[in-house]
């Protein structure tokens, strides 16, 4: 069984093979955080509140964190989540979680990790191009696999790049979740997938169902859900892409 709820932005609740995974929790109340610096507007973050009926995700079976940027792991999540819950992260991030009091922190390196019948594999990505991409630091995605269940690829904060192509080729996911929104600063290229990138994923891997999240919640994510829908519809790709609203469930099988 697989069922996924977009909570907000990149925060996902995933029911998969009997395990309840919480991905990239950002639990801050609307407007409590400042705008992302060096962006074209001064709207405070998050732009929208958490949707209703997500309290159950404050007690998941396990937590997955792709990287430590504040829109993927915030103080509210760190303070509210139970410290004994297993937390899986990318190499180099473990100490931050241990310092926050989490008692079972597992870095996923080159080898896959098994948890309650689910195989978790880390994938790479590029959080932008050139100097900005380097300054944004290392980011990760995760692949979830279990016998008799569809393969899920959570791409994380990445643009369309070789690492994404390699993950699509290697794992042939049934569902690929991409962080869209075309996040960017006043200078430089987008640091997450814009409409061009989402369309590129669809064309490259028509075998996978794509779900686009990471929109309409943080001030430097400039591509809205509506803009993405219009672009994909114009290219006859919209049928391949789910664009859930906050709180919406998708992927049920």
XYZ file of N, CA and C in Angstrom:
759
model
N 0.840 -1.197 0.000
C 0.000 0.000 0.000
C 0.877 1.249 0.000
N 0.466 2.241 -0.790
C 1.171 3.516 -0.827
C 0.136 4.624 -0.869
N 0.273 5.574 0.022
C -0.601 6.729 0.029
C 0.221 7.903 0.553
N 0.119 9.044 -0.122
C 0.998 10.171 0.178
C 0.160 11.421 0.395
N 0.507 12.177 1.411
C -0.129 13.464 1.646
C 0.906 14.573 1.518
N 0.618 15.539 0.632
C 1.417 16.759 0.628
C 0.940 17.588 1.815
N 1.820 17.795 2.759
C 1.467 18.605 3.917
C 1.614 20.081 3.560
N 2.787 20.469 3.134
C 3.032 21.834 2.656
C 4.449 21.881 2.122
N 4.639 22.607 1.010
C 5.970 22.811 0.437
C 6.599 21.455 0.095
N 7.689 21.067 0.746
C 8.308 19.765 0.497
C 7.971 18.754 1.577
N 7.146 19.121 2.541
C 6.816 18.228 3.644
C 5.764 17.228 3.201
N 6.119 15.955 3.274
C 5.262 14.871 2.815
C 5.041 13.865 3.928
N 3.843 13.331 3.996
C 3.573 12.161 4.810
C 3.345 10.991 3.878
N 4.163 9.956 4.011
C 4.109 8.832 3.088
C 3.793 7.550 3.855
N 2.678 6.927 3.517
C 2.337 5.604 4.022
C 2.781 4.603 2.969
N 3.790 3.809 3.305
C 4.412 2.950 2.295
C 4.790 1.620 2.931
N 4.245 0.540 2.405
C 4.569 -0.807 2.865
C 4.411 -0.935 4.378
N 3.389 -0.292 4.907
C 3.114 -0.397 6.329
C 3.920 0.524 7.212
N 4.741 1.407 6.619
C 5.569 2.346 7.377
C 5.104 3.765 7.078
N 5.060 4.588 8.116
C 4.639 5.988 7.960
C 5.875 6.880 8.023
N 6.291 7.369 6.850
C 7.471 8.229 6.745
C 7.047 9.700 6.704
N 7.740 10.522 7.456
C 7.587 11.976 7.363
C 8.824 12.527 6.669
N 8.622 13.273 5.586
C 9.726 13.771 4.761
C 9.851 15.285 4.899
N 11.053 15.762 5.160
C 11.398 17.190 5.169
C 10.388 18.042 5.949
N 10.238 17.779 7.240
C 9.230 18.521 8.008
C 9.586 19.993 8.221
N 8.678 20.842 7.817
C 8.718 22.278 8.114
C 7.375 22.601 8.761
N 7.395 22.814 10.064
C 6.152 22.978 10.818
C 5.930 24.404 11.308
N 6.720 25.358 10.840
C 6.571 26.745 11.290
C 5.190 27.287 10.965
N 4.703 28.154 11.844
C 3.441 28.855 11.572
C 3.664 29.864 10.452
N 2.607 30.186 9.748
C 2.707 31.114 8.620
C 3.284 32.454 9.068
N 4.276 32.950 8.318
C 4.811 34.284 8.512
C 5.775 34.473 9.659
N 6.171 33.414 10.350
C 7.057 33.612 11.503
C 8.523 33.759 11.100
N 8.865 33.371 9.875
C 10.252 33.436 9.415
C 10.417 34.548 8.383
N 11.597 35.151 8.322
C 11.819 36.246 7.374
C 11.864 35.748 5.939
N 11.819 36.677 4.984
C 11.976 36.275 3.580
C 13.350 35.646 3.356
N 13.449 34.774 2.365
C 14.761 34.295 1.930
C 15.544 35.501 1.417
N 16.799 35.603 1.831
C 17.600 36.775 1.459
C 17.892 36.784 -0.037
N 18.159 38.000 -0.554
C 18.538 38.188 -1.961
C 17.487 37.648 -2.929
N 16.210 37.887 -2.577
C 15.126 37.490 -3.461
C 14.317 38.721 -3.839
N 13.411 38.553 -4.790
C 12.777 39.720 -5.406
C 11.564 40.248 -4.642
N 11.198 39.626 -3.532
C 10.073 40.122 -2.753
C 10.368 39.948 -1.268
N 9.574 40.588 -0.418
C 9.840 40.565 1.023
C 8.729 39.870 1.804
N 8.055 38.922 1.178
C 7.005 38.182 1.874
C 7.623 37.260 2.926
N 7.031 37.222 4.105
C 7.536 36.398 5.189
C 7.098 34.944 4.995
N 7.898 34.047 5.535
C 7.705 32.605 5.323
C 7.286 31.881 6.599
N 6.600 30.762 6.428
C 5.950 30.279 5.215
C 4.810 31.209 4.793
N 4.487 31.190 3.529
C 3.449 32.075 3.013
C 2.059 31.623 3.423
N 1.915 30.345 3.730
C 0.603 29.778 4.050
C 0.722 28.916 5.303
N -0.386 28.740 6.024
C -0.343 27.892 7.218
C -0.346 26.417 6.857
N -0.061 25.582 7.838
C -0.246 24.152 7.662
C -1.724 23.869 7.408
N -2.023 22.906 6.570
C -3.435 22.558 6.357
C -3.982 21.825 7.570
N -5.273 21.688 7.627
C -5.881 20.949 8.721
C -5.627 19.458 8.623
N -5.856 18.771 9.728
C -5.802 17.311 9.785
C -4.438 16.748 9.403
N -3.364 17.335 9.918
C -2.030 16.764 9.710
C -1.359 16.434 11.039
N -2.073 16.551 12.143
C -1.470 16.317 13.451
C -0.878 14.924 13.582
N -1.470 13.954 12.895
C -0.977 12.582 13.004
C 0.466 12.450 12.534
N 0.899 13.344 11.651
C 2.265 13.257 11.130
C 3.306 13.765 12.117
N 2.868 14.297 13.250
C 3.819 14.679 14.280
C 4.354 13.452 15.012
N 3.799 12.280 14.716
C 4.256 11.036 15.338
C 4.432 9.966 14.261
N 5.397 10.130 13.354
C 5.610 9.151 12.290
C 6.388 7.946 12.813
N 6.505 6.929 11.958
C 7.374 5.797 12.281
C 8.836 6.140 12.041
N 9.094 6.980 11.038
C 10.468 7.370 10.701
C 10.436 8.701 9.972
N 11.575 9.391 10.003
C 11.714 10.713 9.392
C 12.803 10.644 8.329
N 12.564 11.263 7.173
C 13.574 11.403 6.133
C 13.835 12.891 5.919
N 15.089 13.304 5.965
C 15.438 14.709 5.731
C 16.471 14.768 4.616
N 16.119 15.434 3.524
C 17.003 15.474 2.358
C 18.207 16.379 2.567
N 18.025 17.490 3.299
C 19.124 18.399 3.610
C 18.616 19.381 4.660
N 19.505 20.239 5.127
C 19.229 21.031 6.330
C 18.731 22.443 6.074
N 18.427 22.820 4.854
C 17.894 24.167 4.637
C 16.581 24.339 5.406
N 16.339 25.566 5.855
C 15.251 25.826 6.785
C 13.859 25.551 6.277
N 13.690 25.450 4.961
C 12.367 25.108 4.442
C 12.172 23.601 4.305
N 13.158 22.824 4.796
C 13.057 21.368 4.789
C 13.238 20.778 6.183
N 13.775 21.556 7.063
C 13.952 21.148 8.465
C 14.035 22.433 9.278
N 13.028 22.672 10.111
C 13.004 23.937 10.856
C 12.948 23.689 12.356
N 13.067 24.772 13.120
C 13.085 24.661 14.581
C 11.789 24.062 15.104
N 10.678 24.398 14.470
C 9.400 23.866 14.930
C 9.362 22.346 14.813
N 9.906 21.815 13.728
C 9.955 20.359 13.569
C 10.913 19.748 14.576
N 12.075 20.350 14.724
C 13.073 19.833 15.656
C 12.535 19.760 17.076
N 11.759 20.777 17.447
C 11.251 20.831 18.813
C 10.060 19.908 19.036
N 9.243 19.685 18.005
C 7.976 18.977 18.214
C 8.058 17.476 17.973
N 9.005 17.023 17.184
C 9.056 15.609 16.842
C 9.706 14.794 17.956
N 9.230 13.575 18.116
C 9.722 12.695 19.168
C 11.169 12.308 18.913
N 11.997 12.463 19.912
C 13.440 12.255 19.732
C 13.844 10.795 19.528
N 13.096 9.791 20.015
C 13.500 8.410 19.720
C 13.169 7.936 18.307
N 12.347 8.684 17.557
C 11.947 8.240 16.221
C 13.174 8.147 15.312
N 13.361 7.051 14.579
C 14.494 6.958 13.655
C 14.460 8.074 12.625
N 15.611 8.677 12.379
C 15.725 9.782 11.430
C 16.845 9.449 10.453
N 16.502 9.450 9.160
C 17.456 9.133 8.102
C 17.846 10.424 7.379
N 19.152 10.578 7.112
C 19.648 11.830 6.524
C 20.824 11.548 5.604
N 21.317 12.601 4.970
C 22.464 12.478 4.090
C 23.762 12.561 4.896
N 24.875 12.065 4.333
C 26.153 12.131 5.035
C 26.524 13.573 5.391
N 26.991 13.748 6.603
C 27.423 15.058 7.064
C 26.409 15.801 7.899
N 25.152 15.356 7.893
C 24.099 16.068 8.621
C 23.789 15.454 9.980
N 24.359 14.307 10.257
C 23.994 13.552 11.454
C 24.172 14.365 12.736
N 25.268 15.086 12.853
C 25.573 15.764 14.111
C 24.526 16.819 14.462
N 23.988 17.490 13.450
C 22.946 18.493 13.712
C 21.753 17.860 14.411
N 21.342 16.688 13.955
C 20.187 16.026 14.555
C 20.517 15.467 15.935
N 21.722 14.943 16.080
C 22.113 14.427 17.394
C 22.179 15.558 18.419
N 22.696 16.698 18.009
C 22.770 17.846 18.907
C 21.374 18.294 19.330
N 20.409 18.137 18.434
C 19.027 18.506 18.740
C 18.335 17.478 19.620
N 19.004 16.366 19.913
C 18.456 15.388 20.834
C 17.898 14.130 20.207
N 17.968 14.006 18.880
C 17.445 12.806 18.238
C 18.387 11.635 18.517
N 17.788 10.527 18.895
C 18.555 9.426 19.470
C 18.912 8.329 18.483
N 18.229 8.296 17.334
C 18.487 7.244 16.351
C 18.614 7.890 14.978
N 19.812 8.403 14.684
C 20.071 9.122 13.436
C 20.940 8.238 12.550
N 20.470 7.983 11.343
C 21.173 7.092 10.425
C 21.499 7.847 9.150
N 22.790 7.976 8.857
C 23.201 8.562 7.589
C 23.129 7.499 6.498
N 22.507 7.847 5.383
C 22.482 6.944 4.232
C 23.608 7.370 3.298
N 24.579 6.513 3.140
C 25.752 6.828 2.323
C 25.590 6.180 0.953
N 26.594 5.473 0.493
C 26.491 4.832 -0.818
C 25.676 3.548 -0.756
N 25.604 2.942 0.420
C 24.859 1.701 0.566
C 23.417 1.995 0.975
N 22.507 1.159 0.497
C 21.114 1.286 0.896
C 20.944 0.845 2.347
N 19.867 1.311 2.953
C 19.542 0.969 4.334
C 18.157 0.337 4.353
N 17.995 -0.726 5.109
C 16.695 -1.386 5.236
C 16.025 -0.944 6.528
N 14.729 -0.631 6.430
C 13.956 -0.261 7.620
C 12.568 -0.875 7.522
N 12.288 -1.829 8.391
C 10.968 -2.466 8.474
C 10.445 -2.934 7.108
N 11.329 -3.546 6.344
C 10.934 -4.085 5.056
C 11.028 -3.126 3.891
N 11.423 -1.863 4.155
C 11.568 -0.856 3.107
C 13.054 -0.583 2.881
N 13.480 -0.626 1.635
C 14.860 -0.279 1.292
C 14.929 1.199 0.947
N 15.811 1.917 1.641
C 16.009 3.348 1.433
C 17.367 3.563 0.781
N 17.366 4.267 -0.345
C 18.598 4.539 -1.074
C 18.713 6.042 -1.299
N 19.892 6.572 -1.054
C 20.134 8.007 -1.277
C 20.493 8.259 -2.736
N 19.981 9.360 -3.295
C 20.361 9.814 -4.626
C 20.941 11.218 -4.528
N 21.675 11.628 -5.542
C 22.268 12.952 -5.560
C 21.431 13.950 -6.345
N 21.939 15.164 -6.420
C 21.264 16.216 -7.171
C 22.129 17.447 -7.243
N 21.628 18.466 -7.915
C 22.324 19.742 -8.020
C 21.355 20.846 -7.619
N 21.667 21.520 -6.516
C 20.792 22.570 -5.981
C 21.150 23.909 -6.632
N 21.079 23.920 -7.969
C 21.428 25.121 -8.720
C 22.651 24.905 -9.580
N 23.079 25.974 -10.265
C 24.209 25.902 -11.183
C 25.330 26.830 -10.728
N 26.536 26.555 -11.225
C 27.669 27.448 -10.991
C 27.967 27.687 -9.518
N 28.397 28.919 -9.220
C 28.798 29.263 -7.857
C 27.634 29.159 -6.882
N 26.438 29.555 -7.331
C 25.287 29.473 -6.433
C 25.003 28.015 -6.077
N 25.056 27.139 -7.064
C 24.832 25.728 -6.796
C 25.839 25.176 -5.805
N 27.101 25.623 -5.910
C 28.121 25.172 -4.970
C 27.843 25.701 -3.568
N 27.438 26.939 -3.483
C 27.183 27.539 -2.178
C 25.958 26.949 -1.495
N 25.016 26.432 -2.272
C 23.824 25.820 -1.683
C 24.144 24.501 -0.991
N 25.276 23.907 -1.343
C 25.730 22.719 -0.639
C 25.140 21.427 -1.162
N 25.510 20.346 -0.456
C 25.081 19.012 -0.863
C 23.604 18.807 -0.556
N 22.920 18.185 -1.496
C 21.508 17.833 -1.306
C 21.318 16.380 -1.716
N 20.222 15.810 -1.271
C 19.956 14.405 -1.548
C 18.496 14.189 -1.905
N 18.243 13.044 -2.512
C 16.905 12.517 -2.656
C 16.908 11.120 -2.074
N 15.745 10.482 -2.084
C 15.644 9.120 -1.567
C 14.762 8.286 -2.493
N 15.128 7.023 -2.628
C 14.299 6.048 -3.316
C 13.772 5.058 -2.291
N 12.461 4.809 -2.343
C 11.811 3.847 -1.466
C 11.408 2.640 -2.291
N 11.822 1.452 -1.824
C 11.483 0.207 -2.509
C 11.058 -0.839 -1.483
N 10.075 -1.626 -1.843
C 9.642 -2.757 -1.023
C 8.993 -3.782 -1.937
N 9.184 -5.041 -1.601
C 8.654 -6.105 -2.441
C 7.142 -5.988 -2.555
N 6.665 -6.014 -3.802
C 5.241 -5.943 -4.046
C 4.665 -4.544 -4.005
N 5.519 -3.541 -3.927
C 5.060 -2.157 -3.844
C 5.726 -1.325 -4.939
N 5.063 -0.247 -5.388
C 5.676 0.614 -6.397
C 6.923 1.299 -5.861
N 7.851 1.587 -6.752
C 9.073 2.303 -6.376
C 8.810 3.797 -6.398
N 9.219 4.478 -5.327
C 9.010 5.916 -5.192
C 10.365 6.615 -5.153
N 10.515 7.622 -5.985
C 11.738 8.437 -6.035
C 11.398 9.845 -5.592
N 11.952 10.254 -4.456
C 11.809 11.625 -3.951
C 13.068 12.368 -4.378
N 12.962 13.223 -5.386
C 14.163 13.815 -5.984
C 14.837 14.844 -5.089
N 14.081 15.529 -4.227
C 14.662 16.542 -3.361
C 14.905 17.852 -4.086
N 15.672 18.728 -3.440
C 15.956 20.055 -3.996
C 17.031 19.955 -5.068
N 16.611 19.746 -6.293
C 17.551 19.631 -7.401
C 16.916 20.178 -8.664
N 17.743 20.646 -9.545
C 17.314 20.974 -10.896
C 17.395 19.705 -11.749
N 16.953 19.772 -12.984
C 17.110 18.674 -13.936
C 18.590 18.543 -14.267
N 19.171 17.382 -13.983
C 20.631 17.232 -14.097
C 20.966 15.752 -14.280
N 22.246 15.471 -14.427
C 22.687 14.093 -14.652
C 22.289 13.168 -13.510
N 22.371 13.661 -12.280
C 22.032 12.805 -11.144
C 20.576 12.356 -11.181
N 19.698 13.244 -11.614
C 18.279 12.875 -11.730
C 18.094 11.872 -12.856
N 18.744 12.108 -13.993
C 18.662 11.152 -15.105
C 19.128 9.772 -14.652
N 20.239 9.739 -13.926
C 20.796 8.462 -13.482
C 19.837 7.734 -12.551
N 19.174 8.473 -11.661
C 18.221 7.844 -10.743
C 17.022 7.289 -11.508
N 16.540 8.044 -12.487
C 15.413 7.572 -13.291
C 15.792 6.324 -14.083
N 17.001 6.312 -14.621
C 17.459 5.155 -15.392
C 17.650 3.929 -14.493
N 18.249 4.140 -13.345
C 18.622 3.017 -12.485
C 17.418 2.388 -11.779
N 16.533 3.234 -11.247
C 15.465 2.711 -10.390
C 14.127 2.578 -11.112
N 13.987 3.238 -12.262
C 12.737 3.194 -13.022
C 11.523 3.343 -12.089
N 11.446 4.455 -11.385
C 10.390 4.611 -10.379
C 8.994 4.650 -10.987
N 8.047 4.123 -10.234
C 6.648 4.244 -10.626
C 6.139 5.656 -10.352
N 6.654 6.284 -9.298
C 6.283 7.650 -8.933
C 7.541 8.446 -8.659
N 7.637 9.618 -9.260
C 8.752 10.531 -9.031
C 8.206 11.841 -8.474
N 8.653 12.212 -7.276
C 8.206 13.444 -6.638
C 9.293 14.490 -6.810
N 8.972 15.579 -7.494
C 9.967 16.618 -7.773
C 9.621 17.893 -7.011
N 10.666 18.576 -6.567
C 10.499 19.874 -5.920
C 10.556 20.952 -6.990
N 9.387 21.473 -7.315
C 9.260 22.475 -8.371
C 9.330 23.880 -7.753
N 8.641 24.822 -8.369
C 8.617 26.185 -7.844
C 9.659 27.117 -8.419
N 10.673 26.553 -9.096
C 11.702 27.412 -9.679
C 12.294 28.386 -8.686
N 12.633 27.911 -7.487
C 13.213 28.789 -6.457
C 14.467 29.463 -7.002
N 14.610 30.768 -6.701
C 15.778 31.473 -7.226
C 16.039 32.735 -6.429
N 17.221 33.260 -6.632
C 17.620 34.530 -6.041
C 17.553 35.613 -7.117
N 17.879 36.860 -6.763
C 17.796 37.936 -7.747
C 18.833 37.756 -8.856
N 19.895 37.029 -8.572
C 20.935 36.740 -9.566
C 21.058 35.231 -9.702
N 21.233 34.770 -10.938
C 21.484 33.355 -11.149
C 20.266 32.592 -11.621
N 20.501 31.322 -11.916
C 19.466 30.429 -12.429
C 18.664 29.828 -11.280
N 17.537 29.188 -11.596
C 16.761 28.517 -10.547
C 17.588 27.467 -9.812
N 17.219 27.235 -8.544
C 17.917 26.249 -7.716
C 17.030 25.032 -7.439
N 15.768 25.087 -7.848
C 14.915 23.897 -7.883
C 14.249 23.859 -9.252
N 13.527 22.807 -9.531
C 12.975 22.629 -10.871
C 11.947 23.703 -11.205
N 12.118 24.307 -12.370
C 11.091 25.199 -12.908
C 10.237 24.401 -13.898
N 9.383 25.092 -14.624
C 8.486 24.388 -15.546
C 9.254 23.649 -16.638
N 10.350 24.236 -17.117
C 11.172 23.559 -18.122
C 11.686 22.224 -17.593
N 12.154 22.227 -16.344
C 12.732 21.022 -15.761
C 11.677 19.937 -15.547
N 10.510 20.333 -15.054
C 9.457 19.341 -14.847
C 9.060 18.724 -16.195
N 8.946 19.556 -17.214
C 8.633 19.035 -18.547
C 9.723 18.086 -19.032
N 10.983 18.405 -18.721
C 12.091 17.544 -19.135
C 12.011 16.181 -18.461
N 11.638 16.143 -17.196
C 11.467 14.862 -16.501
C 10.397 14.037 -17.190
N 9.286 14.674 -17.521
C 8.177 13.963 -18.185
C 8.605 13.378 -19.522
N 9.337 14.145 -20.295
C 9.746 13.678 -21.617
C 10.782 12.560 -21.511
N 11.693 12.699 -20.551
C 12.779 11.730 -20.428
C 12.283 10.395 -19.886
N 11.315 10.450 -18.977
C 10.867 9.227 -18.304
C 9.350 9.121 -18.360
N 8.788 8.864 -19.532
C 7.329 8.778 -19.643
C 6.733 7.614 -18.857
N 7.587 6.683 -18.416
C 7.104 5.537 -17.649
C 6.736 5.913 -16.218
N 7.215 7.050 -15.718
C 6.981 7.398 -14.329
C 5.852 8.418 -14.199
N 5.030 8.244 -13.170
C 4.068 9.281 -12.795
C 4.838 10.349 -12.022
N 4.687 11.599 -12.404
C 5.385 12.693 -11.733
C 4.413 13.417 -10.806
N 4.888 13.750 -9.609
C 4.137 14.611 -8.697
C 5.015 15.819 -8.389
N 4.484 17.011 -8.610
C 5.241 18.245 -8.405
C 4.755 18.942 -7.136
N 5.683 19.179 -6.207
C 5.376 19.859 -4.946
C 6.322 21.051 -4.804
N 6.406 21.663 -3.580
C 7.392 22.722 -3.331
C 6.996 24.041 -4.010
N 5.691 24.345 -3.993
C 5.197 25.571 -4.634
C 4.260 26.321 -3.700
N 4.210 27.644 -3.902
C 3.225 28.523 -3.251
C 3.353 28.573 -1.735
N 4.559 28.335 -1.213
C 4.712 28.344 0.242
C 5.919 29.118 0.742
N 6.922 29.346 -0.119
C 8.141 30.057 0.278
C 8.381 31.179 -0.725
N 8.849 32.327 -0.248
C 8.796 33.546 -1.060
C 9.675 33.535 -2.301
N 10.713 32.681 -2.358
C 11.550 32.704 -3.567
C 11.213 31.580 -4.540
N 10.135 30.847 -4.280
C 9.628 29.867 -5.252
C 8.622 30.591 -6.147
N 9.054 30.956 -7.323
C 8.302 31.909 -8.136
C 7.361 31.263 -9.145
N 7.546 29.983 -9.427
C 6.644 29.278 -10.339
C 5.489 28.714 -9.515
N 4.285 29.183 -9.786
C 3.115 28.755 -9.017
C 2.536 27.462 -9.580
N 1.648 26.852 -8.817
C 0.952 25.670 -9.317
C 0.217 25.994 -10.618
N -0.469 27.132 -10.638
C -1.242 27.485 -11.817
C -0.348 27.671 -13.035
N 0.771 28.333 -12.860
C 1.696 28.522 -13.980
C 2.229 27.184 -14.488
N 2.538 26.285 -13.562
C 3.035 24.973 -13.978
C 1.952 24.202 -14.721
N 0.728 24.228 -14.225
C -0.366 23.551 -14.926
C -0.518 24.069 -16.358
N -0.489 25.400 -16.492
C -0.673 25.994 -17.815
C 0.445 25.587 -18.764
N 1.668 25.583 -18.283
C 2.801 25.213 -19.132
C 2.709 23.748 -19.555
N 2.421 22.864 -18.611
C 2.343 21.449 -18.938
C 1.163 21.149 -19.847
N 0.053 21.848 -19.645
C -1.109 21.660 -20.517
C -0.777 22.080 -21.946
N -0.042 23.185 -22.087
C 0.326 23.674 -23.418
C 1.202 22.675 -24.160
N 1.964 21.871 -23.410
C 2.857 20.889 -24.032
C 2.274 19.482 -23.980
N 0.989 19.393 -23.624
C 0.280 18.119 -23.565
C 0.966 17.119 -22.629
N 1.449 17.635 -21.506
C 2.120 16.797 -20.514
C 1.370 16.760 -19.179
N 0.304 17.523 -19.071
C -0.353 17.666 -17.775
C -0.919 16.340 -17.268
N -1.339 15.463 -18.171
C -1.880 14.176 -17.738
C -0.828 13.326 -17.034
N 0.449 13.626 -17.255
C 1.532 12.857 -16.640
C 1.912 13.372 -15.257
N 1.346 14.503 -14.831
C 1.828 15.174 -13.622
C 0.694 15.434 -12.644
N 0.907 15.021 -11.413
C 0.027 15.387 -10.308
C 0.562 16.662 -9.672
N -0.316 17.618 -9.395
C 0.083 18.863 -8.737
C -0.834 19.037 -7.528
N -0.524 18.360 -6.431
C -1.436 18.366 -5.284
C -1.460 19.701 -4.558
N -2.588 19.987 -3.945
C -2.717 21.133 -3.052
C -2.243 20.726 -1.661
N -1.971 21.710 -0.808
C -1.585 21.406 0.562
C -2.688 20.595 1.237
N -2.295 19.529 1.898
C -3.242 18.661 2.570
C -3.820 17.560 1.706
N -3.575 17.601 0.399
C -4.178 16.637 -0.520
C -3.409 15.315 -0.499
N -4.166 14.212 -0.608
C -3.595 12.881 -0.711
C -3.481 12.495 -2.191
N -2.446 11.722 -2.509
C -2.289 11.258 -3.885
C -1.500 9.946 -3.883
N -1.461 9.320 -5.050
C -0.642 8.126 -5.227
C -1.198 6.875 -4.605
N -2.450 6.885 -4.163
C -3.010 5.726 -3.497
C -3.034 4.493 -4.378
N -2.485 3.388 -3.864
C -2.479 2.123 -4.614
C -2.648 0.978 -3.623
